[in-house]
Amino acid sequence: VLPAGHVQKALMRRFLAHLLDLPATSSLSWLVLVVDLALTALIIWKVAFTNVDWEAYMAEVDSVLRGEFDYRNISGPTGPIAYPAGF
């Protein structure tokens, strides 16, 4: 019996080998992936960081810490709670 780490590595190697051996008909998939990666990198590089999400999340956390557990009453500067399962 192989340790779990060896099994995971073997499965990952097999998965990657299969992924890289896809037929030419998947060229569009690779193109979409590369374009998506490039656009994501460009957006991260060019768009200044804003902490709107952090501020909203912290306001919602503050409500919970004050004892409010009714999701209808929890909101932040951007509106009602967006991720109710996060608490």
PDB file of C-alpha atoms in Angstrom:
ATOM      1  CA  VAL A   1       0.000   0.000   0.000  1.00  0.00           C
ATOM      2  CA  LEU A   2       1.368   3.382  -1.031  1.00  0.00           C
ATOM      3  CA  PRO A   3       1.219   6.361   1.301  1.00  0.00           C
ATOM      4  CA  ALA A   4      -1.498   8.900   0.461  1.00  0.00           C
ATOM      5  CA  GLY A   5       1.059  11.451  -0.742  1.00  0.00           C
ATOM      6  CA  HIS A   6       2.380   9.053  -3.378  1.00  0.00           C
ATOM      7  CA  VAL A   7      -1.116   8.253  -4.599  1.00  0.00           C
ATOM      8  CA  GLN A   8      -1.975  11.953  -4.887  1.00  0.00           C
ATOM      9  CA  LYS A   9       1.236  12.680  -6.798  1.00  0.00           C
ATOM     10  CA  ALA A  10       0.609   9.760  -9.145  1.00  0.00           C
ATOM     11  CA  LEU A  11      -2.951  10.904  -9.787  1.00  0.00           C
ATOM     12  CA  MET A  12      -1.781  14.476 -10.410  1.00  0.00           C
ATOM     13  CA  ARG A  13       0.904  13.303 -12.861  1.00  0.00           C
ATOM     14  CA  ARG A  14      -1.692  11.178 -14.681  1.00  0.00           C
ATOM     15  CA  PHE A  15      -4.164  14.082 -14.778  1.00  0.00           C
ATOM     16  CA  LEU A  16      -1.549  16.533 -16.105  1.00  0.00           C
ATOM     17  CA  ALA A  17      -0.369  14.043 -18.716  1.00  0.00           C
ATOM     18  CA  HIS A  18      -3.955  13.601 -19.882  1.00  0.00           C
ATOM     19  CA  LEU A  19      -4.552  17.352 -19.856  1.00  0.00           C
ATOM     20  CA  LEU A  20      -1.495  18.064 -21.992  1.00  0.00           C
ATOM     21  CA  ASP A  21      -2.353  15.245 -24.418  1.00  0.00           C
ATOM     22  CA  LEU A  22      -5.736  16.612 -25.441  1.00  0.00           C
ATOM     23  CA  PRO A  23      -6.600  16.477 -29.145  1.00  0.00           C
ATOM     24  CA  ALA A  24      -6.217  19.505 -31.399  1.00  0.00           C
ATOM     25  CA  THR A  25      -9.973  20.115 -31.248  1.00  0.00           C
ATOM     26  CA  SER A  26      -9.449  21.591 -27.802  1.00  0.00           C
ATOM     27  CA  SER A  27      -7.357  24.452 -29.231  1.00  0.00           C
ATOM     28  CA  LEU A  28     -10.227  26.828 -28.586  1.00  0.00           C
ATOM     29  CA  SER A  29     -10.239  25.827 -24.923  1.00  0.00           C
ATOM     30  CA  TRP A  30      -6.532  26.567 -24.628  1.00  0.00           C
ATOM     31  CA  LEU A  31      -7.002  29.894 -26.426  1.00  0.00           C
ATOM     32  CA  VAL A  32      -9.818  30.895 -24.058  1.00  0.00           C
ATOM     33  CA  LEU A  33      -7.679  29.911 -21.069  1.00  0.00           C
ATOM     34  CA  VAL A  34      -4.664  31.921 -22.261  1.00  0.00           C
ATOM     35  CA  VAL A  35      -6.791  34.983 -23.090  1.00  0.00           C
ATOM     36  CA  ASP A  36      -8.490  34.751 -19.700  1.00  0.00           C
ATOM     37  CA  LEU A  37      -5.129  34.520 -17.923  1.00  0.00           C
ATOM     38  CA  ALA A  38      -3.788  37.499 -19.880  1.00  0.00           C
ATOM     39  CA  LEU A  39      -6.850  39.645 -19.191  1.00  0.00           C
ATOM     40  CA  THR A  40      -6.857  38.730 -15.516  1.00  0.00           C
ATOM     41  CA  ALA A  41      -3.170  39.605 -15.209  1.00  0.00           C
ATOM     42  CA  LEU A  42      -3.753  42.909 -17.031  1.00  0.00           C
ATOM     43  CA  ILE A  43      -6.652  43.839 -14.754  1.00  0.00           C
ATOM     44  CA  ILE A  44      -4.673  42.989 -11.617  1.00  0.00           C
ATOM     45  CA  TRP A  45      -1.711  44.996 -12.918  1.00  0.00           C
ATOM     46  CA  LYS A  46      -3.672  48.070 -14.060  1.00  0.00           C
ATOM     47  CA  VAL A  47      -6.602  48.421 -11.644  1.00  0.00           C
ATOM     48  CA  ALA A  48      -5.776  50.045  -8.342  1.00  0.00           C
ATOM     49  CA  PHE A  49      -6.641  48.060  -5.230  1.00  0.00           C
ATOM     50  CA  THR A  50      -9.801  49.097  -3.485  1.00  0.00           C
ATOM     51  CA  ASN A  51     -10.778  47.786  -0.126  1.00  0.00           C
ATOM     52  CA  VAL A  52     -14.526  48.225  -0.576  1.00  0.00           C
ATOM     53  CA  ASP A  53     -15.120  44.508  -0.013  1.00  0.00           C
ATOM     54  CA  TRP A  54     -12.957  44.497   3.111  1.00  0.00           C
ATOM     55  CA  GLU A  55     -14.752  47.505   4.596  1.00  0.00           C
ATOM     56  CA  ALA A  56     -18.165  45.988   3.859  1.00  0.00           C
ATOM     57  CA  TYR A  57     -17.146  42.631   5.294  1.00  0.00           C
ATOM     58  CA  MET A  58     -15.774  44.230   8.459  1.00  0.00           C
ATOM     59  CA  ALA A  59     -19.004  46.206   8.926  1.00  0.00           C
ATOM     60  CA  GLU A  60     -20.984  42.974   8.624  1.00  0.00           C
ATOM     61  CA  VAL A  61     -18.648  41.209  11.049  1.00  0.00           C
ATOM     62  CA  ASP A  62     -19.116  44.097  13.480  1.00  0.00           C
ATOM     63  CA  SER A  63     -22.871  43.535  13.360  1.00  0.00           C
ATOM     64  CA  VAL A  64     -22.418  39.860  14.177  1.00  0.00           C
ATOM     65  CA  LEU A  65     -19.995  40.646  16.997  1.00  0.00           C
ATOM     66  CA  ARG A  66     -22.637  42.985  18.444  1.00  0.00           C
ATOM     67  CA  GLY A  67     -25.041  40.032  18.528  1.00  0.00           C
ATOM     68  CA  GLU A  68     -27.060  40.404  15.321  1.00  0.00           C
ATOM     69  CA  PHE A  69     -27.596  37.006  13.689  1.00  0.00           C
ATOM     70  CA  ASP A  70     -30.642  37.763  11.548  1.00  0.00           C
ATOM     71  CA  TYR A  71     -29.239  38.048   8.009  1.00  0.00           C
ATOM     72  CA  ARG A  72     -32.037  40.440   7.050  1.00  0.00           C
ATOM     73  CA  ASN A  73     -30.624  42.968   9.509  1.00  0.00           C
ATOM     74  CA  ILE A  74     -26.932  42.600   8.631  1.00  0.00           C
ATOM     75  CA  SER A  75     -25.595  45.060   6.082  1.00  0.00           C
ATOM     76  CA  GLY A  76     -22.557  47.150   5.304  1.00  0.00           C
ATOM     77  CA  PRO A  77     -21.695  50.224   3.270  1.00  0.00           C
ATOM     78  CA  THR A  78     -22.347  48.339   0.003  1.00  0.00           C
ATOM     79  CA  GLY A  79     -25.732  46.973   1.001  1.00  0.00           C
ATOM     80  CA  PRO A  80     -27.099  43.790   2.579  1.00  0.00           C
ATOM     81  CA  ILE A  81     -24.858  40.895   3.503  1.00  0.00           C
ATOM     82  CA  ALA A  82     -23.624  39.099   0.396  1.00  0.00           C
ATOM     83  CA  TYR A  83     -22.136  35.953   1.890  1.00  0.00           C
ATOM     84  CA  PRO A  84     -24.444  34.791   4.684  1.00  0.00           C
ATOM     85  CA  ALA A  85     -22.678  31.431   4.999  1.00  0.00           C
ATOM     86  CA  GLY A  86     -19.437  33.215   5.883  1.00  0.00           C
ATOM     87  CA  PHE A  87     -20.378  33.702   9.534  1.00  0.00           C
TER      88      PHE A  87
END
